[in-house]
Coordinates of C-alpha atoms and ligand atoms in Angstrom, one line a residue:
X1 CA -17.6 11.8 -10.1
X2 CA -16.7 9.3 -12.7
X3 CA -14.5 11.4 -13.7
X4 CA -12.8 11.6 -11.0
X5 CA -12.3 8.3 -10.2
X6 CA -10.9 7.4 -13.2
X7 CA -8.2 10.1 -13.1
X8 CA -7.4 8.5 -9.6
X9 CA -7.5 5.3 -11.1
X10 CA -5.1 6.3 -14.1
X11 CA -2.7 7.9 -11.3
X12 CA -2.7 4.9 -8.9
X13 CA -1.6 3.0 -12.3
X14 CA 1.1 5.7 -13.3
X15 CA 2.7 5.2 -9.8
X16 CA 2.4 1.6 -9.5
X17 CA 3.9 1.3 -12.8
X18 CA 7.1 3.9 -11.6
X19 CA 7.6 2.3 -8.6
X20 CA 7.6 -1.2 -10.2
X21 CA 10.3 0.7 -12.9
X22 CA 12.6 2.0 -10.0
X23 CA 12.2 -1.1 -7.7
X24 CA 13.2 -2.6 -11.1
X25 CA 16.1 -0.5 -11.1
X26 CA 16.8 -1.0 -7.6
X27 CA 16.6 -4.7 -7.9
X28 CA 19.5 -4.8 -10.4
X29 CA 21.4 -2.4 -8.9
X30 CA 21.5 -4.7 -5.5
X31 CA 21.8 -7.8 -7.6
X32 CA 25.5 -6.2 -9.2
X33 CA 26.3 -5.3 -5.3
X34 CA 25.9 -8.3 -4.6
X35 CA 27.6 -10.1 -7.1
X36 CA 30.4 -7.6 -7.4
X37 CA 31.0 -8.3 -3.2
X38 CA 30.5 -12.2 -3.5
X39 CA 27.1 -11.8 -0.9
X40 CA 24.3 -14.1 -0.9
X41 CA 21.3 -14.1 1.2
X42 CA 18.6 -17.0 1.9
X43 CA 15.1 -16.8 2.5
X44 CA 13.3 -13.6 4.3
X45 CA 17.1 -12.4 4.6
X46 CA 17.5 -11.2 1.4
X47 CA 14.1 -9.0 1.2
X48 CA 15.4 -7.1 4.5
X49 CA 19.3 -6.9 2.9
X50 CA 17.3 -5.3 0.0
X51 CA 15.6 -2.1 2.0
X52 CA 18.6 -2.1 4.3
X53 CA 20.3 -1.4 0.9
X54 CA 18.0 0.6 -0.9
X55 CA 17.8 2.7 2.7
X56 CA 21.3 3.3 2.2
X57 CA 21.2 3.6 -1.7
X58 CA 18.8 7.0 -0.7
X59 CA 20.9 8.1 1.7
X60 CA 24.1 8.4 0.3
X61 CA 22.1 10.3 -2.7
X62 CA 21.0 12.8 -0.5
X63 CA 24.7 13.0 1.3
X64 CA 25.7 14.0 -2.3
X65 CA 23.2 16.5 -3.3
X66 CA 24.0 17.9 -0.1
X67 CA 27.8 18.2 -0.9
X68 CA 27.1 19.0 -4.6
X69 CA 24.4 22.3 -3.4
X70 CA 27.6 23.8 -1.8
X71 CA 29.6 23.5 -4.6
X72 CA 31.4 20.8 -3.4
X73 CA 32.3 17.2 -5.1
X74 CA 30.4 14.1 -4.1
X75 CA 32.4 11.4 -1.8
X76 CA 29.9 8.9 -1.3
X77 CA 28.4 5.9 -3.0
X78 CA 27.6 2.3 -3.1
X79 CA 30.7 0.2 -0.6
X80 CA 30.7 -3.1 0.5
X81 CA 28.5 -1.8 3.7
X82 CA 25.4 -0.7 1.8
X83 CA 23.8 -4.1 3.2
X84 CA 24.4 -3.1 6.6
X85 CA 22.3 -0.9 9.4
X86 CA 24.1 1.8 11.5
X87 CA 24.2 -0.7 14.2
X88 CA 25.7 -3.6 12.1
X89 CA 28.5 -1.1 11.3
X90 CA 29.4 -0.2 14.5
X91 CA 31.4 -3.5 14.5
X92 CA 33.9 -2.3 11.9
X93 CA 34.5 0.5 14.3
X94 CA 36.3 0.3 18.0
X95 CA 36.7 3.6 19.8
X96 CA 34.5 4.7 22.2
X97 CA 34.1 8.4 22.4
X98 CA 33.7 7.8 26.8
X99 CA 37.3 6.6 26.6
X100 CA 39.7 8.7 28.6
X101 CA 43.4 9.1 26.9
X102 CA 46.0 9.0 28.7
X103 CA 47.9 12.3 29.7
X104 CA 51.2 12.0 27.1
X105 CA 54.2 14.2 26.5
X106 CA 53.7 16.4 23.0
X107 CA 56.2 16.3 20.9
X108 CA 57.4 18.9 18.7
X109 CA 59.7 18.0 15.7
X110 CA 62.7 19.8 15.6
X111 CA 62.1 21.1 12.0
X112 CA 59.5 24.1 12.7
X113 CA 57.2 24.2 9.9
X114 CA 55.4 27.6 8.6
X115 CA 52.3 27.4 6.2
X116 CA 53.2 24.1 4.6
X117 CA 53.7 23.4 0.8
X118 CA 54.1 20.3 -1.2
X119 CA 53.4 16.8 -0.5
X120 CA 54.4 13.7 1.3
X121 CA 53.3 10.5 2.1
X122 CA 55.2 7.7 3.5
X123 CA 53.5 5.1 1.5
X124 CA 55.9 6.9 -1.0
X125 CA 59.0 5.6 1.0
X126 CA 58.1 2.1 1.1
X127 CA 57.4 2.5 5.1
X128 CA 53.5 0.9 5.0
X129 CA 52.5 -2.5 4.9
X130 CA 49.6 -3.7 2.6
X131 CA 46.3 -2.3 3.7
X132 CA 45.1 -4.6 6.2
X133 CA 41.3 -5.9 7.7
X134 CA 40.0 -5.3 10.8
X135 CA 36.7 -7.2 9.6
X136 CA 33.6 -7.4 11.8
X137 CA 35.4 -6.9 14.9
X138 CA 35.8 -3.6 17.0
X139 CA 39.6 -3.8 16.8
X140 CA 40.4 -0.3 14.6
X141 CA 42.7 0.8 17.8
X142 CA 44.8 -2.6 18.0
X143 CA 45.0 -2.2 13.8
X144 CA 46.4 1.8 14.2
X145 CA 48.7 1.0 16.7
X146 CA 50.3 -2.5 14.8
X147 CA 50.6 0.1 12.1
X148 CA 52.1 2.8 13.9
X149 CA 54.5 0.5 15.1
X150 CA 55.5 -1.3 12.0
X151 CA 56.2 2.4 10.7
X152 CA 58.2 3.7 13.3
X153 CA 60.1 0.2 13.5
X154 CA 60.7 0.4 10.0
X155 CA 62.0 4.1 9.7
X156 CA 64.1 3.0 12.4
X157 CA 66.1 1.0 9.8
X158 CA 64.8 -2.4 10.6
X159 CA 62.9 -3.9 7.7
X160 CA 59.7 -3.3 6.7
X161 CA 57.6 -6.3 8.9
X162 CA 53.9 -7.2 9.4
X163 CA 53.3 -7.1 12.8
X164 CA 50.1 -8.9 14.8
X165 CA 47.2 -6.9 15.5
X166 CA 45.7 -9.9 17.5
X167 CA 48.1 -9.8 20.1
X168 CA 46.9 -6.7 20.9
X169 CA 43.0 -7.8 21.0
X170 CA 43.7 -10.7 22.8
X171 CA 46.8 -9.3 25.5
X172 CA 46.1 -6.4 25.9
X173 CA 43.8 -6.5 29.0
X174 CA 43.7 -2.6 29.1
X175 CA 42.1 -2.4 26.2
X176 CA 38.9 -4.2 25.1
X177 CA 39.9 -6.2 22.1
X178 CA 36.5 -6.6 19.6
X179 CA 34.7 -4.2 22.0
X180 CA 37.4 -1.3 21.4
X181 CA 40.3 0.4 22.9
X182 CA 42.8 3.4 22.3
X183 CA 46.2 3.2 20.1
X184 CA 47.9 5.0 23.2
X185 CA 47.2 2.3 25.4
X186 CA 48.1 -0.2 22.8
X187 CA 51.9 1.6 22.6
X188 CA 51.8 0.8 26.9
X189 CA 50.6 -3.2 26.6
X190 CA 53.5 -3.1 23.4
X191 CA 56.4 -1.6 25.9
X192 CA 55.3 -4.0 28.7
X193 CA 55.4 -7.0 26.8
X194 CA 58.7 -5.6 25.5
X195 CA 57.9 -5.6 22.0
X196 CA 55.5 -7.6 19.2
X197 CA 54.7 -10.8 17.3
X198 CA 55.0 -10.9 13.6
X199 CA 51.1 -11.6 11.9
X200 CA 52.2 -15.0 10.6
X201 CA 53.1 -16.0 13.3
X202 CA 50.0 -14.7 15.7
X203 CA 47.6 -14.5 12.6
X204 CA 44.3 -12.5 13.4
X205 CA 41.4 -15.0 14.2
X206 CA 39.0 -12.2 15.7
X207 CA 37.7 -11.0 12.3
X208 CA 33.8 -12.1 13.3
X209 CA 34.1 -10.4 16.6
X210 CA 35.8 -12.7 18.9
X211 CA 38.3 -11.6 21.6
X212 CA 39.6 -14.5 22.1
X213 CA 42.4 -15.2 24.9
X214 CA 45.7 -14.3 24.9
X215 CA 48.1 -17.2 23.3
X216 CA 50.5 -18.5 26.2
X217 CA 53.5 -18.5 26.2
X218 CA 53.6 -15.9 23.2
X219 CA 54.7 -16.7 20.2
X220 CA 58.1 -15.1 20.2
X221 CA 58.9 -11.2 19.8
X222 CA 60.1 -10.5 16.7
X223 CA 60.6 -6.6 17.0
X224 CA 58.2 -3.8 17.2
X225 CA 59.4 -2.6 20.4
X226 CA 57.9 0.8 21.4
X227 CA 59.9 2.9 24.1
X228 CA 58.6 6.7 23.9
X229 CA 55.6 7.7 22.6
X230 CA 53.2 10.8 23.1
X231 CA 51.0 13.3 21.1
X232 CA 52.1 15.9 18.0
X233 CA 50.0 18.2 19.1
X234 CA 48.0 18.7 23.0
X235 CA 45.0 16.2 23.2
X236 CA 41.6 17.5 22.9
X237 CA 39.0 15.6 24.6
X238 CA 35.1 15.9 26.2
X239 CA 33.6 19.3 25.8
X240 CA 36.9 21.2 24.1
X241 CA 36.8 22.6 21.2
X242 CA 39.6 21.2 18.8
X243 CA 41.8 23.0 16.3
X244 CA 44.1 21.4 14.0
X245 CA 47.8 22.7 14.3
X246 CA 48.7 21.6 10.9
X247 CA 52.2 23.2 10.5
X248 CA 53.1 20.9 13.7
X249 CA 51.1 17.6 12.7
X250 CA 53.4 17.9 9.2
X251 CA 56.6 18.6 11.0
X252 CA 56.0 15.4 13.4
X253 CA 54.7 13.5 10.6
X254 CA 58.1 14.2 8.6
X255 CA 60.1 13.4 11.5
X256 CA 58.8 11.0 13.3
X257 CA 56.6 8.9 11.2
X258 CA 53.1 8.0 10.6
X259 CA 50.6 9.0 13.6
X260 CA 47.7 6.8 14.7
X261 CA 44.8 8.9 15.7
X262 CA 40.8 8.4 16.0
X263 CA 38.6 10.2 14.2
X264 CA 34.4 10.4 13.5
X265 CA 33.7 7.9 10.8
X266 CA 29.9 7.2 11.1
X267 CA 30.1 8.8 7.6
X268 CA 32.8 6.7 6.2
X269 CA 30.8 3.5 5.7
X270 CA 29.7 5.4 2.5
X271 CA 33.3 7.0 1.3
X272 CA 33.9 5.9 -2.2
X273 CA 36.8 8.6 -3.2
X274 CA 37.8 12.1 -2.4
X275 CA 38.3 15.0 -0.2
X276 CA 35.6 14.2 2.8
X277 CA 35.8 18.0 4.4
X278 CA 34.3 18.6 7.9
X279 CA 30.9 19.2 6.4
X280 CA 30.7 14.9 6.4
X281 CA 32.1 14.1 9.8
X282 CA 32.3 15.9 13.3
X283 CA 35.6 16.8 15.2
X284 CA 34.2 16.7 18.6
X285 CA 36.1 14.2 20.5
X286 CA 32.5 13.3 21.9
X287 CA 31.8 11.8 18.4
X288 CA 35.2 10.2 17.9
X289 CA 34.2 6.2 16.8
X290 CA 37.4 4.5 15.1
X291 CA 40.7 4.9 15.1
X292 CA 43.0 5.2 12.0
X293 CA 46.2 6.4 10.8
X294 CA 47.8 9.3 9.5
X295 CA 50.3 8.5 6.4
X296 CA 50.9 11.7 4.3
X297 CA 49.2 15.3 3.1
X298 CA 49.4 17.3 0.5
X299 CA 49.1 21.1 1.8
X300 CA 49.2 22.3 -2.1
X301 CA 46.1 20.4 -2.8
X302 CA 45.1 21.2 0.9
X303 CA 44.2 17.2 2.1
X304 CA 45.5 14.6 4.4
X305 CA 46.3 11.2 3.5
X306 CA 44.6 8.4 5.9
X307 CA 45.1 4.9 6.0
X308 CA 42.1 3.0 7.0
X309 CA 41.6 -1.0 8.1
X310 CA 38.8 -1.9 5.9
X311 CA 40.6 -3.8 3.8
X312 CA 41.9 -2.0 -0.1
X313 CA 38.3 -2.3 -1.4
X314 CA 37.0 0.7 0.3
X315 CA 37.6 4.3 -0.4
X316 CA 40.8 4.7 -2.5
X317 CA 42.4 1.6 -1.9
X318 CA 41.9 1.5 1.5
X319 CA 42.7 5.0 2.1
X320 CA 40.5 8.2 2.4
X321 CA 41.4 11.6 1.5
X322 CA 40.2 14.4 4.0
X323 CA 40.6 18.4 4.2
X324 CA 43.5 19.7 5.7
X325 CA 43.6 22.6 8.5
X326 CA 39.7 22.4 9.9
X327 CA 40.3 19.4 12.1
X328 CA 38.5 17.0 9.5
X329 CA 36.7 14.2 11.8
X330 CA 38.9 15.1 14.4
X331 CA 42.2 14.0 13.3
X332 CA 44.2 16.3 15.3
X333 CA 42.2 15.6 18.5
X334 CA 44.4 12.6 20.1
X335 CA 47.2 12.3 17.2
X336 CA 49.5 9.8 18.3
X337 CA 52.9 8.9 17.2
X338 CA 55.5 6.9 18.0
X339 CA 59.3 8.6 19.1
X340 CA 61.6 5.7 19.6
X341 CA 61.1 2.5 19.0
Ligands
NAG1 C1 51.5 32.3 6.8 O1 50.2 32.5 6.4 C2 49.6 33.6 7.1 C3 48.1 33.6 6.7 O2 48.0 33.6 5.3 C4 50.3 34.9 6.9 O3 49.7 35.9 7.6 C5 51.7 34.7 7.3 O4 52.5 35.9 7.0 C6 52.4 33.5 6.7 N1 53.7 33.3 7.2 C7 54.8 33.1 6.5 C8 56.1 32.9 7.3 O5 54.8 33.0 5.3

């Protein structure tokens, strides 16, 4: 009996003395996140920041051991969101998966494309702008469609301009501004208003969530005019099952520019580099959550190039790599691209 007490005595210690060891480690692990991310916390806010982080800490180890028992490599770690809840998150998002798209023409480049090799990305030609911030406001579609444009404007031969998401999430009363909208609806409000505001001069102000009201008059148009725009491959929505016709996403990539399209990201919050493959995200349109945009590929090395509005410290600079030909997170399910500016 003694005995026996004792030896549960001497185990209580041996685990109070490893859990004080790994919440050791733990606390100096959330002390460099939040020094290397410039985040500070006061009072009872930064226990609960601490086991929201160490929540998340867990389970992006178990998202890798997952990855790494099927042979695969590990694209998660430790982001600037490992202090936020699932529901916190949601803000950096802005699609809703209820949304209907409207019906658009496809269109086919005229360059027909058969089991693609090599590589190209458009940030190669000089056609992107600087990775930009959506920040805590549900504005991903107003982001991917200023994007879009400023591509398409540019490879129209006008130079290279930044272009103002917020007059999207503020004018644009089709869509929702911080409570989300589609980048096909966007290209409408752009052709309506016959074109777009450069960023400096209708800078973004809604990066804490707030719509805010459209500035009148506008500042004035400086470009970015949209005039046909439509699909590069048939949309896939509700209860379809969606395939990814590769050979004509590359061919309307080539030809007609970068593509905006929205995509399942509830795993992205985590991305820290890498090929994400359709084992991390789902490519039901039911699940779709943000909208992004399509730059480049490489079909040697068998991935797609993404560009992503969470500013260049997330994921590889702001981009994300993910698997080409299974319809990774659904970025063939409503891919969008400008025709004519
Ligand atoms: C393309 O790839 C498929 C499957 O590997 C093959 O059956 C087909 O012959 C290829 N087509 C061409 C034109 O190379």
């Amino acid at each position: 009996m003694k005995f026996a007490l004792a030896l549960a005595a001497l185990a209580t210690t041996a685990q109070a003395l490893s859990e004080e060891a790994s919440s050791m480690l733990l606390s100096e692990r959330f002390e460099a996140f939040k020094a290397e991310h410039g985040k500070t916390y006061t009072g009872a806010e930064h226990k609960e920041r601490m086991s929201v982080f160490e929540a998340n800490v867990e389970k992006v180890a178990k998202l890798n051991s997952k990855l790494e028992a099927s042979g695969k490599a590990p694209v998660h770690g430790v982001t600037k969101f490992a202090d936020m809840t699932e529901d916190e998150f949601q803000f950096y998002l802005g699609v809703d998966a209820n949304l209907k798209a409207p019906e658009l023409p496809v269109y086919r480049a005229d360059e027909v494309v058969v089991n693609a090799t090599g590589s190209f990305n458009w940030n190669d030609e000089g056609k992107l702008t600087a990775v930009k911030d959506q920040q805590q406001c549900g504005s991903c579609w107003a982001f991917s469609a200023t994007e879009t444009v400023e591509t398409a404007w540019a490879i129209a031969g006008n130079s290279l301009t930044e272009f103002a998401p917020q007059q999207l999430v503020s004018c644009d009363s089709v869509d929702q501004g911080c409570n989300g909208g589609l980048p096909s609806n966007a290209f409408e409000y752009i052709k309506s208003a016959g074109g777009m505001c450069t960023e400096s001069d209708y800078p973004y102000t809604s990066g804490k969530g707030v719509t805010g009201t459209c500035t009148s008059p506008l500042p004035s148009l400086s470009g970015g005019t949209v005039s046909d725009w439509g699909y590069a491959q048939d949309k896939c929505q509700g209860f379809q099952a969606c395939t990814e016709d590769t050979d004509a996403i590359i061919a309307a990539l080539k030809q007609y520019g970068p593509m905006s399209i929205a995509i399942d990201a509830s795993q992205w919050s985590s991305y820290t580099g890498g090929i994400m493959d359709s084992g991390s995200c789902s490519n039901s349109p039911r699940k779709m959550d943000h909208a992004v945009q399509l730059v480049g590929y490489d079909a040697d090395e068998n991935y797609w190039v993404v560009r992503n509005s969470w500013n260049t410290n997330w994921g590889e600079d702001g981009f994300i790599r993910l698997k080409m030909g299974e319809n990774t997170c659904g970025i063939a399910n409503l891919a969008a691209l400008v025709k004519s500016v």
